[in-house]
PDB file of C-alpha atoms in Angstrom:
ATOM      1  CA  UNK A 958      44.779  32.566 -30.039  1.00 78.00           C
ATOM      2  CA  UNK A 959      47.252  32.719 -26.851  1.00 90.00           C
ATOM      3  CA  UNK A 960      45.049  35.591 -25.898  1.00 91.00           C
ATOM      4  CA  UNK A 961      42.103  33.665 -24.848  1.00 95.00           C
ATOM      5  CA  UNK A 962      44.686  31.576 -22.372  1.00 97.00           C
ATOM      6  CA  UNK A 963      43.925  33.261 -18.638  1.00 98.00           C
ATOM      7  CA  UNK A 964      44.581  32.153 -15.596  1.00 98.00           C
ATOM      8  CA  UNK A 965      43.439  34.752 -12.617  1.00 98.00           C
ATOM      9  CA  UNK A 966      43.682  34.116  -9.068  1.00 98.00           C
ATOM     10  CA  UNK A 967      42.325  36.555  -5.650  1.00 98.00           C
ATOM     11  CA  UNK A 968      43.100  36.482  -2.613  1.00 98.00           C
ATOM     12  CA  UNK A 969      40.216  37.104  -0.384  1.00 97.00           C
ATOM     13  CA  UNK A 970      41.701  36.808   2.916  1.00 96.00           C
ATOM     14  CA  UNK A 971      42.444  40.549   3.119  1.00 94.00           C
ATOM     15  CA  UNK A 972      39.162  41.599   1.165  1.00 96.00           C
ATOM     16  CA  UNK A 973      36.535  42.374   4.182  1.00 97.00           C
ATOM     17  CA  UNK A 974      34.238  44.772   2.749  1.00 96.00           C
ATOM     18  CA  UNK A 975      31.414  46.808   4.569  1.00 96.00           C
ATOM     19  CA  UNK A 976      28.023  45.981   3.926  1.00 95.00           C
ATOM     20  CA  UNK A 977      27.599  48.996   1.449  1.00 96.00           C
ATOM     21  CA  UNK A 978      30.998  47.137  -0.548  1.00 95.00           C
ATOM     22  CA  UNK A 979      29.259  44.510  -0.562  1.00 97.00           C
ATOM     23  CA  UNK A 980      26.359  45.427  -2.100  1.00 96.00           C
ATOM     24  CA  UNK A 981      28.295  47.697  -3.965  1.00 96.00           C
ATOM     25  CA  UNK A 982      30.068  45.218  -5.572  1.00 96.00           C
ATOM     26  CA  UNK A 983      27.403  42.895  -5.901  1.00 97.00           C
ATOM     27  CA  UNK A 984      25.494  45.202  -8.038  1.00 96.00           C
ATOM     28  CA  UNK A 985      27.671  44.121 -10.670  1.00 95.00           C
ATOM     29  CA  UNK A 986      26.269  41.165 -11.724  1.00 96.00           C
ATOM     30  CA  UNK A 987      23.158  40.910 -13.442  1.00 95.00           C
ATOM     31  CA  UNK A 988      20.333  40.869 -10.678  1.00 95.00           C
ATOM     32  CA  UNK A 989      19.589  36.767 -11.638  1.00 93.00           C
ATOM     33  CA  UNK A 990      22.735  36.070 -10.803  1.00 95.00           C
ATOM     34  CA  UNK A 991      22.858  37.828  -7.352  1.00 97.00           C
ATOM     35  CA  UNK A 992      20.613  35.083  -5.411  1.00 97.00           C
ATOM     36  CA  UNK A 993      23.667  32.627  -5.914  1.00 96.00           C
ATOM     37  CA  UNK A 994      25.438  35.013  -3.747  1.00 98.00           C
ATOM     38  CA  UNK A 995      23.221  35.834  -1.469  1.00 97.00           C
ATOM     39  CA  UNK A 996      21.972  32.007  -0.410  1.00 97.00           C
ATOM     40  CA  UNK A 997      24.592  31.663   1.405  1.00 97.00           C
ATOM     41  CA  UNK A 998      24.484  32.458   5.248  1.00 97.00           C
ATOM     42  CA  UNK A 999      27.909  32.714   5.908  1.00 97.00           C
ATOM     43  CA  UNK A1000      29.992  35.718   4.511  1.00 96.00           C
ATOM     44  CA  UNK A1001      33.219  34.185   3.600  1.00 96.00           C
ATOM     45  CA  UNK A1002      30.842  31.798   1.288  1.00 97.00           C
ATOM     46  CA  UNK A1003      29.560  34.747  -0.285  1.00 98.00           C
ATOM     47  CA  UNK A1004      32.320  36.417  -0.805  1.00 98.00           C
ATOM     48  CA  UNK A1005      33.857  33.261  -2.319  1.00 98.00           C
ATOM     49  CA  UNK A1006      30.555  33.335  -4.863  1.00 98.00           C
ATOM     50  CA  UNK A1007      31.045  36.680  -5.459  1.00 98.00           C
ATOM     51  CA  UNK A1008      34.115  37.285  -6.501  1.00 98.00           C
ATOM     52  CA  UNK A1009      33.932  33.751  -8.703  1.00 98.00           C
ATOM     53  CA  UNK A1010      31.647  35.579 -10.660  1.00 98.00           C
ATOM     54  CA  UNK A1011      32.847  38.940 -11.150  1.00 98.00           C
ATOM     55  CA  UNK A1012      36.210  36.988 -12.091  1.00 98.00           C
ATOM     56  CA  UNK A1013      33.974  35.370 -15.132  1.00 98.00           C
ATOM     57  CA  UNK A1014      32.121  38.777 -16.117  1.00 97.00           C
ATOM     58  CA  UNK A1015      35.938  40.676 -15.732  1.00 98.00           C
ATOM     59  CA  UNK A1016      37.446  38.286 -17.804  1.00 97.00           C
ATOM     60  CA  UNK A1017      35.303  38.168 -20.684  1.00 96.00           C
ATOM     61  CA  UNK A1018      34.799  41.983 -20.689  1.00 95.00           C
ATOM     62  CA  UNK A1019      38.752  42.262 -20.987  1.00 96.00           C
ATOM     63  CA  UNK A1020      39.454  39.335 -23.239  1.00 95.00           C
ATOM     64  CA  UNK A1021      36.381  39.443 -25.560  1.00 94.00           C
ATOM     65  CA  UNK A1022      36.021  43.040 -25.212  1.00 92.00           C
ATOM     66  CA  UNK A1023      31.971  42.321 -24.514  1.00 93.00           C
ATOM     67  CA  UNK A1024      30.476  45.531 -22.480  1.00 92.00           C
ATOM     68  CA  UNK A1025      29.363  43.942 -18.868  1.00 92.00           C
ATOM     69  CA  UNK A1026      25.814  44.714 -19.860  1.00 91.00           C
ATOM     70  CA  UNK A1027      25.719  42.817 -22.708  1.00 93.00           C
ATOM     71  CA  UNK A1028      27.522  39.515 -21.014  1.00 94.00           C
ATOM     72  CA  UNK A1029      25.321  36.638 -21.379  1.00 94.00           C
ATOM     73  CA  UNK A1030      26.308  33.696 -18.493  1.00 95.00           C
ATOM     74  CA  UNK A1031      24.320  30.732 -18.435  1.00 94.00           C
ATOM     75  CA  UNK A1032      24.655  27.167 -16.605  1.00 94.00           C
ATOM     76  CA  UNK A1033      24.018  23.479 -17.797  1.00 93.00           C
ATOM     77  CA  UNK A1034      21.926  21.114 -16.545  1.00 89.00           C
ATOM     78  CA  UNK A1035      25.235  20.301 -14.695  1.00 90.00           C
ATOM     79  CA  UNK A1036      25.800  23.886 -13.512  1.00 89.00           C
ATOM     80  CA  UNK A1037      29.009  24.105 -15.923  1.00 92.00           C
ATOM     81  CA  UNK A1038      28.692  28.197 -16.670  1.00 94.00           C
ATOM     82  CA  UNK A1039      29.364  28.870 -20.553  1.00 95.00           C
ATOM     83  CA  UNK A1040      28.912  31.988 -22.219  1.00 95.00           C
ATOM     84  CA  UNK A1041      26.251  32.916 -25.296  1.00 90.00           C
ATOM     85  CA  UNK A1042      27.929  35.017 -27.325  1.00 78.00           C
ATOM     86  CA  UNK A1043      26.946  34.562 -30.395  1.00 70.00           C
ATOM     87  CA  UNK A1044      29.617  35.771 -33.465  1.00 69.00           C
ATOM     88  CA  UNK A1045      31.599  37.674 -30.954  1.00 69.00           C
ATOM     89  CA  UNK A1046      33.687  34.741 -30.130  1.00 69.00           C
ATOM     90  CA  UNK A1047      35.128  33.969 -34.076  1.00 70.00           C
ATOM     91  CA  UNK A1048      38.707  34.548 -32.579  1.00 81.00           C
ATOM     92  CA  UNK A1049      38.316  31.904 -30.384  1.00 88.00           C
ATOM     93  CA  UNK A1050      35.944  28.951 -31.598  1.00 84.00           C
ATOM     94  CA  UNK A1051      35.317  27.811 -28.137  1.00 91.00           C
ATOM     95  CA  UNK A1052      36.238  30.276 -26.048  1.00 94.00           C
ATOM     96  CA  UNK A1053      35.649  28.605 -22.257  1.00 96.00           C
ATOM     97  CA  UNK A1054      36.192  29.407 -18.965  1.00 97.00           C
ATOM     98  CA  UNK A1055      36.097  27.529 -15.318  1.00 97.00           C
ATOM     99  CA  UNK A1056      36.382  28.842 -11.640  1.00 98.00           C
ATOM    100  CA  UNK A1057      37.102  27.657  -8.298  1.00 97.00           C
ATOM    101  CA  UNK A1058      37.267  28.606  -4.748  1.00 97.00           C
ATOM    102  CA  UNK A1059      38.255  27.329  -1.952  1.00 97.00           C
ATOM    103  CA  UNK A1060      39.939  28.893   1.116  1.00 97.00           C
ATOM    104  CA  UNK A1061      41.813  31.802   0.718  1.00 98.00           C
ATOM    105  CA  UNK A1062      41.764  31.851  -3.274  1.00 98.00           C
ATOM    106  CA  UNK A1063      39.281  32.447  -5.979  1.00 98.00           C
ATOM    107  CA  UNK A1064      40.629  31.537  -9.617  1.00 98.00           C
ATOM    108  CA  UNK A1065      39.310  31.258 -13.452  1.00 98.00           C
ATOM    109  CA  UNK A1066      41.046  30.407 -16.237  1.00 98.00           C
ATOM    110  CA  UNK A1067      39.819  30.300 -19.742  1.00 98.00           C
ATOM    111  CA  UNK A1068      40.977  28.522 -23.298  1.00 96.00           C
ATOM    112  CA  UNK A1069      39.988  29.665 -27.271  1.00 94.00           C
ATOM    113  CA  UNK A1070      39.601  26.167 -28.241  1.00 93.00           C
ATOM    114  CA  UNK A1071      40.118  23.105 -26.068  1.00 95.00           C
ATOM    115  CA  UNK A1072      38.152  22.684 -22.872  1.00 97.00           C
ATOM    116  CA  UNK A1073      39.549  24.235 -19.774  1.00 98.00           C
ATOM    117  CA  UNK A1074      38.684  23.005 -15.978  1.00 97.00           C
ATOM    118  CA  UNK A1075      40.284  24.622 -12.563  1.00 98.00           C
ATOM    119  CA  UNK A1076      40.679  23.393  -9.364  1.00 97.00           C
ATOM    120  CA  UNK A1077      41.452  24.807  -5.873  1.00 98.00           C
ATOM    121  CA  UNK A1078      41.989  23.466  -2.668  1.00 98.00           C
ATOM    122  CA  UNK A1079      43.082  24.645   0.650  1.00 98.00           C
ATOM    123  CA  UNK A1080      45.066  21.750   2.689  1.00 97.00           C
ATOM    124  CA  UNK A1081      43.220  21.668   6.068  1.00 94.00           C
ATOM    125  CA  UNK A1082      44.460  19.248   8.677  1.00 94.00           C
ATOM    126  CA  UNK A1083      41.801  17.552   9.860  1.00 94.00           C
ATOM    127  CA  UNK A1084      41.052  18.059  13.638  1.00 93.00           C
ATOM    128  CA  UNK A1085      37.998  15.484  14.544  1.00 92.00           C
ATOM    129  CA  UNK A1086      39.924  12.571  13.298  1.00 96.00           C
ATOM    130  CA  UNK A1087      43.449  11.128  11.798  1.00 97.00           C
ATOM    131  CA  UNK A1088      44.223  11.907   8.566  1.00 97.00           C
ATOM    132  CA  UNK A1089      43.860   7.738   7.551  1.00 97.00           C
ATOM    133  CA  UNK A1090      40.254   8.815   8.696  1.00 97.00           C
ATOM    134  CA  UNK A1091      39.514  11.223   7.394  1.00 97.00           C
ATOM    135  CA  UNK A1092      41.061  10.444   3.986  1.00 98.00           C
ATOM    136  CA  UNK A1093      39.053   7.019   4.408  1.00 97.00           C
ATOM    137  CA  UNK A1094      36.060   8.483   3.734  1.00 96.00           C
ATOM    138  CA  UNK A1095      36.660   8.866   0.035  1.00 95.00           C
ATOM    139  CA  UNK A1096      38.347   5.450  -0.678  1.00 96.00           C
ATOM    140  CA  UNK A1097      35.990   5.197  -3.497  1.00 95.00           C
ATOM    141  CA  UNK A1098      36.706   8.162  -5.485  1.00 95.00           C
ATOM    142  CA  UNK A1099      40.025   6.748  -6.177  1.00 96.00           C
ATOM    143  CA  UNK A1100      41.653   4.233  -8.164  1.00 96.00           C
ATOM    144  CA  UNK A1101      43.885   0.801  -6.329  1.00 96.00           C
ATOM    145  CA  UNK A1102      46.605   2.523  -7.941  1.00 97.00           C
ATOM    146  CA  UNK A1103      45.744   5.865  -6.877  1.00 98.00           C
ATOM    147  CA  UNK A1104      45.316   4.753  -3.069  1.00 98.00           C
ATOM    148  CA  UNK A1105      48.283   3.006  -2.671  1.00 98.00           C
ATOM    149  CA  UNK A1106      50.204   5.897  -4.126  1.00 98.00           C
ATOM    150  CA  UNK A1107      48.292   8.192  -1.284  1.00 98.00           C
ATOM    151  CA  UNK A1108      48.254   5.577   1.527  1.00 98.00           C
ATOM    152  CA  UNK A1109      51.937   4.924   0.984  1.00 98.00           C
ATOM    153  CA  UNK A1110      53.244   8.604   0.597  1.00 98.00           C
ATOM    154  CA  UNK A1111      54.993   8.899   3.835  1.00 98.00           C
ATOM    155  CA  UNK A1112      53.848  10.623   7.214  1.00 98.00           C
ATOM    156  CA  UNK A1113      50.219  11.930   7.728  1.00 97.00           C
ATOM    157  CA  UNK A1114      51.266  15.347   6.038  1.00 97.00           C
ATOM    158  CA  UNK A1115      52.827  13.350   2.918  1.00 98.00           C
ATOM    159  CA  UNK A1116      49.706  11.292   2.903  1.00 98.00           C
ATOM    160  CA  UNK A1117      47.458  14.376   3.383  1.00 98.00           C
ATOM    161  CA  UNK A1118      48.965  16.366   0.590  1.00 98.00           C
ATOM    162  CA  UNK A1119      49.026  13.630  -1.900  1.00 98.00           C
ATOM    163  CA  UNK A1120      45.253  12.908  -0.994  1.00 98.00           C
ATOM    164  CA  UNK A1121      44.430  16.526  -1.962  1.00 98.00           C
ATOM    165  CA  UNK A1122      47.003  16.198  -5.365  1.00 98.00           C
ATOM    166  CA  UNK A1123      44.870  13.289  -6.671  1.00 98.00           C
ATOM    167  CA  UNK A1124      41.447  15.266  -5.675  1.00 97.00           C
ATOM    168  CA  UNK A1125      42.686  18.887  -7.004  1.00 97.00           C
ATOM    169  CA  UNK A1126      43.606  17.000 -10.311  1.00 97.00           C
ATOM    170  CA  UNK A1127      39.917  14.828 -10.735  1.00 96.00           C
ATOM    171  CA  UNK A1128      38.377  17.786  -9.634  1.00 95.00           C
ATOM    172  CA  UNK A1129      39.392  19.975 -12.530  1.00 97.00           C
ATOM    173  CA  UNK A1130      39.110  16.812 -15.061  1.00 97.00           C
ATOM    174  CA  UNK A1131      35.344  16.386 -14.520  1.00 95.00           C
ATOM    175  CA  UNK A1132      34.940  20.029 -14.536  1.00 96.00           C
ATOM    176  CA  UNK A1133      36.627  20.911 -17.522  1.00 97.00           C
ATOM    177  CA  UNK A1134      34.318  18.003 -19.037  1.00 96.00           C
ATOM    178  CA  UNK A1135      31.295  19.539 -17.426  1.00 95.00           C
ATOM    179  CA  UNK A1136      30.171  16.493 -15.919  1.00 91.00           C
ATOM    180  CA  UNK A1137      30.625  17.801 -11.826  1.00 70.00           C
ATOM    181  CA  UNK A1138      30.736  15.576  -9.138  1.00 63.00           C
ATOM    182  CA  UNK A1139      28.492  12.826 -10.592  1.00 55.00           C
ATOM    183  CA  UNK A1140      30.887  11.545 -12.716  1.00 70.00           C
ATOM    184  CA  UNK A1141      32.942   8.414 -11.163  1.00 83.00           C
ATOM    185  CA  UNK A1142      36.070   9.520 -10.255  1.00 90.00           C
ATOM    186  CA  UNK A1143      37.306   6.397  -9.329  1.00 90.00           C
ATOM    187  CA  UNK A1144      37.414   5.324 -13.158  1.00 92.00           C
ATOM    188  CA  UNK A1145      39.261   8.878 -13.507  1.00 95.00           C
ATOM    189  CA  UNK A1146      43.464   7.635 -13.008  1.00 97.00           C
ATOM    190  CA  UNK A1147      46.186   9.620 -12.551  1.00 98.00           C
ATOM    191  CA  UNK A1148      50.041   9.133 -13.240  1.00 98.00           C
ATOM    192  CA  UNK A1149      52.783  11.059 -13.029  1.00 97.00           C
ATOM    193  CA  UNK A1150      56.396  12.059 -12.489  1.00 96.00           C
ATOM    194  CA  UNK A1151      57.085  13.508  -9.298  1.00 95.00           C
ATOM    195  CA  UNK A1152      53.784  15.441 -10.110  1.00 96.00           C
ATOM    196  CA  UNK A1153      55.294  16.695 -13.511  1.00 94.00           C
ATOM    197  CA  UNK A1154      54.418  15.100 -17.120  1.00 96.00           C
ATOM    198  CA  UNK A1155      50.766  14.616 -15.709  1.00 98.00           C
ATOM    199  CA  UNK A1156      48.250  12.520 -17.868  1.00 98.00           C
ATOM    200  CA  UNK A1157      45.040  10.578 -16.941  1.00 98.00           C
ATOM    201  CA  UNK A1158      43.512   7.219 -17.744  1.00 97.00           C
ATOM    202  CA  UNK A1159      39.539   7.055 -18.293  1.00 95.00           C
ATOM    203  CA  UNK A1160      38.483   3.612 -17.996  1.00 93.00           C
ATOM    204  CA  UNK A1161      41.580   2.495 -18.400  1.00 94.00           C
ATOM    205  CA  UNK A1162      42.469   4.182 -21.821  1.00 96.00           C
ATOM    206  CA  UNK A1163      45.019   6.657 -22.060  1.00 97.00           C
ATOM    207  CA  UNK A1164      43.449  10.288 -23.106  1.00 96.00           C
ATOM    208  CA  UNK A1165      46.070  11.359 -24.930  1.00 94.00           C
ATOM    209  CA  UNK A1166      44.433  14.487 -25.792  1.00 93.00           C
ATOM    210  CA  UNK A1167      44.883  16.390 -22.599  1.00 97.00           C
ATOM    211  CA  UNK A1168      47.501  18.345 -20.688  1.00 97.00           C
ATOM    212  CA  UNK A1169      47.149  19.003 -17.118  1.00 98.00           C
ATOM    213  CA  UNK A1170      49.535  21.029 -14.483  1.00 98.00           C
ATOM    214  CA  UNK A1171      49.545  21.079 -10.334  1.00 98.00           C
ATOM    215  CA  UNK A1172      50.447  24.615  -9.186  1.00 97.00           C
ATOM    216  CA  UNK A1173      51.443  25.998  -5.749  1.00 97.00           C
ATOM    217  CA  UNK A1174      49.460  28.613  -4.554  1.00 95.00           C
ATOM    218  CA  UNK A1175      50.690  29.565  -1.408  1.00 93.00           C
ATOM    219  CA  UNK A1176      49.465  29.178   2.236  1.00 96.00           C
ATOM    220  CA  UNK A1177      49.062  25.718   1.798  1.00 97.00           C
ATOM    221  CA  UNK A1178      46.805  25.734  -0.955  1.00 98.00           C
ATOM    222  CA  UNK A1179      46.828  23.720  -4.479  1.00 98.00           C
ATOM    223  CA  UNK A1180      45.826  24.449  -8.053  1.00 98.00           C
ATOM    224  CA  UNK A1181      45.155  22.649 -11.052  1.00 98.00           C
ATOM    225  CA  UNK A1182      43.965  23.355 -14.464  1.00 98.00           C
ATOM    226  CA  UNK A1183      43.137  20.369 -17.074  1.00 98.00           C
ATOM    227  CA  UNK A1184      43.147  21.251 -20.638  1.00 98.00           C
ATOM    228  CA  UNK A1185      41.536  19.117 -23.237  1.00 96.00           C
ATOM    229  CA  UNK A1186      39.317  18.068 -26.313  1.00 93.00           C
ATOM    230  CA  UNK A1187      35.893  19.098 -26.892  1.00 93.00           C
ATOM    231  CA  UNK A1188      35.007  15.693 -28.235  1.00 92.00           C
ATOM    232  CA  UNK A1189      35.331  14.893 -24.250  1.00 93.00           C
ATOM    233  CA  UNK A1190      32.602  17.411 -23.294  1.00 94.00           C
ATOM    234  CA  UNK A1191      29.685  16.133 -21.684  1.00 93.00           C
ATOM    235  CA  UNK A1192      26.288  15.991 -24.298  1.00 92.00           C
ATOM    236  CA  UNK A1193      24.730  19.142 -22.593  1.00 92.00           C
ATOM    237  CA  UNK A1194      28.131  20.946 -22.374  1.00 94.00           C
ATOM    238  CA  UNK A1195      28.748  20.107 -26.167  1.00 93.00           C
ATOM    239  CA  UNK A1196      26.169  21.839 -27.078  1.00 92.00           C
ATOM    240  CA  UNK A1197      27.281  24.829 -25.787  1.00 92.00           C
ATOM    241  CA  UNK A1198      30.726  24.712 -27.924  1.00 90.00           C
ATOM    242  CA  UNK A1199      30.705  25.770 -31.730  1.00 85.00           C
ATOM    243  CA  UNK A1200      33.691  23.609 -32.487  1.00 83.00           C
ATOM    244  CA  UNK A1201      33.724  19.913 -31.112  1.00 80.00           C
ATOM    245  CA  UNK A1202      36.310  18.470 -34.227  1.00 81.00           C
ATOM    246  CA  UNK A1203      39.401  20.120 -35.647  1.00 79.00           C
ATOM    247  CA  UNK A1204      42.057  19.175 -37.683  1.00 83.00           C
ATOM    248  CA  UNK A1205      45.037  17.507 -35.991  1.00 83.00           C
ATOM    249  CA  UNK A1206      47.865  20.142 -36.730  1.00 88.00           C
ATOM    250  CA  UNK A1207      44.525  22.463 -35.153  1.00 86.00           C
ATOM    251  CA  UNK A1208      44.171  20.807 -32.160  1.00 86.00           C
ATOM    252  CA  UNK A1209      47.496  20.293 -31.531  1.00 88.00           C
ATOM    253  CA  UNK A1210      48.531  24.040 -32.022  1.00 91.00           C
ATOM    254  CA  UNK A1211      45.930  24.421 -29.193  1.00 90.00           C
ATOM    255  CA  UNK A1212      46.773  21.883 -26.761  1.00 90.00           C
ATOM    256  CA  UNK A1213      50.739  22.709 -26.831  1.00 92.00           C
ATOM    257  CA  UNK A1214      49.521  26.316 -26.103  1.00 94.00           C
ATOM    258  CA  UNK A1215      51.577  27.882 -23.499  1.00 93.00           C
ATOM    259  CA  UNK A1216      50.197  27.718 -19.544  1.00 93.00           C
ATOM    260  CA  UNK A1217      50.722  31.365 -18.933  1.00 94.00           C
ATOM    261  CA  UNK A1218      51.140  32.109 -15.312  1.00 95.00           C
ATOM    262  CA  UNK A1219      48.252  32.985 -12.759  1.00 97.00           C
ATOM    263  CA  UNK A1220      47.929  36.591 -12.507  1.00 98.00           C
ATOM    264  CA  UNK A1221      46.714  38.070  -9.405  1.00 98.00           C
ATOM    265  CA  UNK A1222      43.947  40.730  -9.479  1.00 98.00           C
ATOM    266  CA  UNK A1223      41.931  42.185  -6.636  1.00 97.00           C
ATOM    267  CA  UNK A1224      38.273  43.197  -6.319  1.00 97.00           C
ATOM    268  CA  UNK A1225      38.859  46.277  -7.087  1.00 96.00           C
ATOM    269  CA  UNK A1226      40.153  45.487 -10.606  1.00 96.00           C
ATOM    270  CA  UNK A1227      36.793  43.529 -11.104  1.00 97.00           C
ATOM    271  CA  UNK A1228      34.687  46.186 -11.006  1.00 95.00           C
ATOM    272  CA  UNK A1229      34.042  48.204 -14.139  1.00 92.00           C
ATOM    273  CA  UNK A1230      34.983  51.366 -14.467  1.00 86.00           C
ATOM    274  CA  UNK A1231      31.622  52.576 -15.783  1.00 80.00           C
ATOM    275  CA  UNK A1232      29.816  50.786 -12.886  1.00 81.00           C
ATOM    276  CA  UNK A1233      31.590  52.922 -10.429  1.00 74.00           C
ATOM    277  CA  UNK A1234      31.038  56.110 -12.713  1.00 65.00           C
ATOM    278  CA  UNK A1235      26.988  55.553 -12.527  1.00 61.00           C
ATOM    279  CA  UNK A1236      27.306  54.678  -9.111  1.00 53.00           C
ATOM    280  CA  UNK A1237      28.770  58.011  -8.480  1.00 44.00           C
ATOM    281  CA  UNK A1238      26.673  59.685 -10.608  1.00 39.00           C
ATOM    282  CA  UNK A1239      23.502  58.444  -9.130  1.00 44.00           C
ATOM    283  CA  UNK A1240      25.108  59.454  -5.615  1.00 40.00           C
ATOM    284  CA  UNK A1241      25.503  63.024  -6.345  1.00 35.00           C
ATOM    285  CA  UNK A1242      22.149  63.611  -8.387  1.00 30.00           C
TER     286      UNK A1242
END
């Protein structure tokens, strides 16, 4: 079961690939998936896109052993990407995966049975306005308790970096749920201790059943991954699961599984083997 636990992370920021890479390494994916990619006008975006996905296709080739051709990814209603794959998955009842970008970073990480939801963010000072200002304009994604915790932090960079805490940690809540952005993250509450021992209120209960953790990634940007029960999915997401109830010694085997540590890969590594073999193949013929 530990096996389906991954947590991958690239660093872009020194990836700047020549048009032929590009394409190259867009050829990858599966040529539906390529206009989500290419929408976007701006290169870094699409590079972003790019390597998100390659990072979901990589990791279920190595963990589930599924050839890249035969890797089904679809999207909810919500946009929440799950995978169809059908009595391959047996080892891990509801094997999931989430990824995020933002900044320099791109990042997945996947779970065999509980619900899994990753968030980056890149801690930009803003430069049009103050930080109260800025921060001000998403008052109402937060709880009273939640602002005054972020309002009260310190200077503008304490107050800054505890805005994008709360937001890194709601962010990969909603996601792991497969909700997105429409769900009200103001009923979503946070507490913690010194950002350790993290756990969330929903409407004022206590969901008991998750785990979450707030990483460091480096060059001022934050992580965080939110692990937790299917029975929380959204109604289009659960549908997508094989396993929404489990025994309590199951379920708790799961959610006490260890957080293994983000493992950094680079495009390169994404890229299958056998892709680059055709590639070369069709080159020289």
């Amino acid at each position: 079961m530990e096996r389906g636990v991954q947590r991958w992370v690239v660093d872009i920021s020194g990836w700047d690939p020549s048009p032929q890479d590009f394409s190259f390494a867009l050829s990858v994916l599966p040529s539906v998936e390529q206009p989500s990619v290419t929408r976007f006008v701006q290169m870094e975006d699409r590079k972003r896109a790019l390597v998100s996905r390659l990072l979901q296709y990589a990791l279920v080739n190595e963990v589930l052993a599924i050839p890249y051709d035969e890797i089904i990814i679809k999207r909810t209603l919500e946009g929440k990407p799950y995978l169809e794959c059908g009595d391959v998955c047996t080892d891990f009842p509801n094997f999931n995966f989430n990824a995020s970008h933002h900044g320099d970073y791109v990042a997945i990480a996947s779970e065999p049975l509980c619900l899994v939801g990753v968030d980056i963010v890149s801690i930009v000072i803003p430069q049009k306005e103050t930080v109260i200002e800025f921060i001000q304009n998403f008052s109402s994604y937060f709880s009273s308790f939640e602002w005054d915790s972020i309002v009260n932090a310190g200077t503008s960079d304490d107050i800054l970096i505890e805005f994008y805490r709360y937001w890194c940690l709601k962010e990969a809540y909603v996601k792991a749920i497969g909700s997105g952005v429409a769900y009200g993250l103001d009923r979503v509450e946070f507490h913690h201790s010194c950002w350790t021992n993290i756990s969330v209120n929903v409407e004022g209960k206590a969901m008991k059943e998750w785990s979450f953790w707030l990483l460091e990634l480096g060059k001022g940007h934050l992580v965080s991954i939110a692990r937790g029960h299917p029975r929380s999915a959204t109604e289009s997401y659960m549908r997508t699961l094989k396993q929404a109830e489990f025994d309590e010694e199951e379920y708790h085997a799961a959610l006490h599984l260890p957080n293994v540590r983000f493992v950094s890969r680079t495009v390169e590594q994404l890229i299958p083997v056998s892709h680059k073999d055709r590639v070369h193949l069709t080159s020289i013929s």
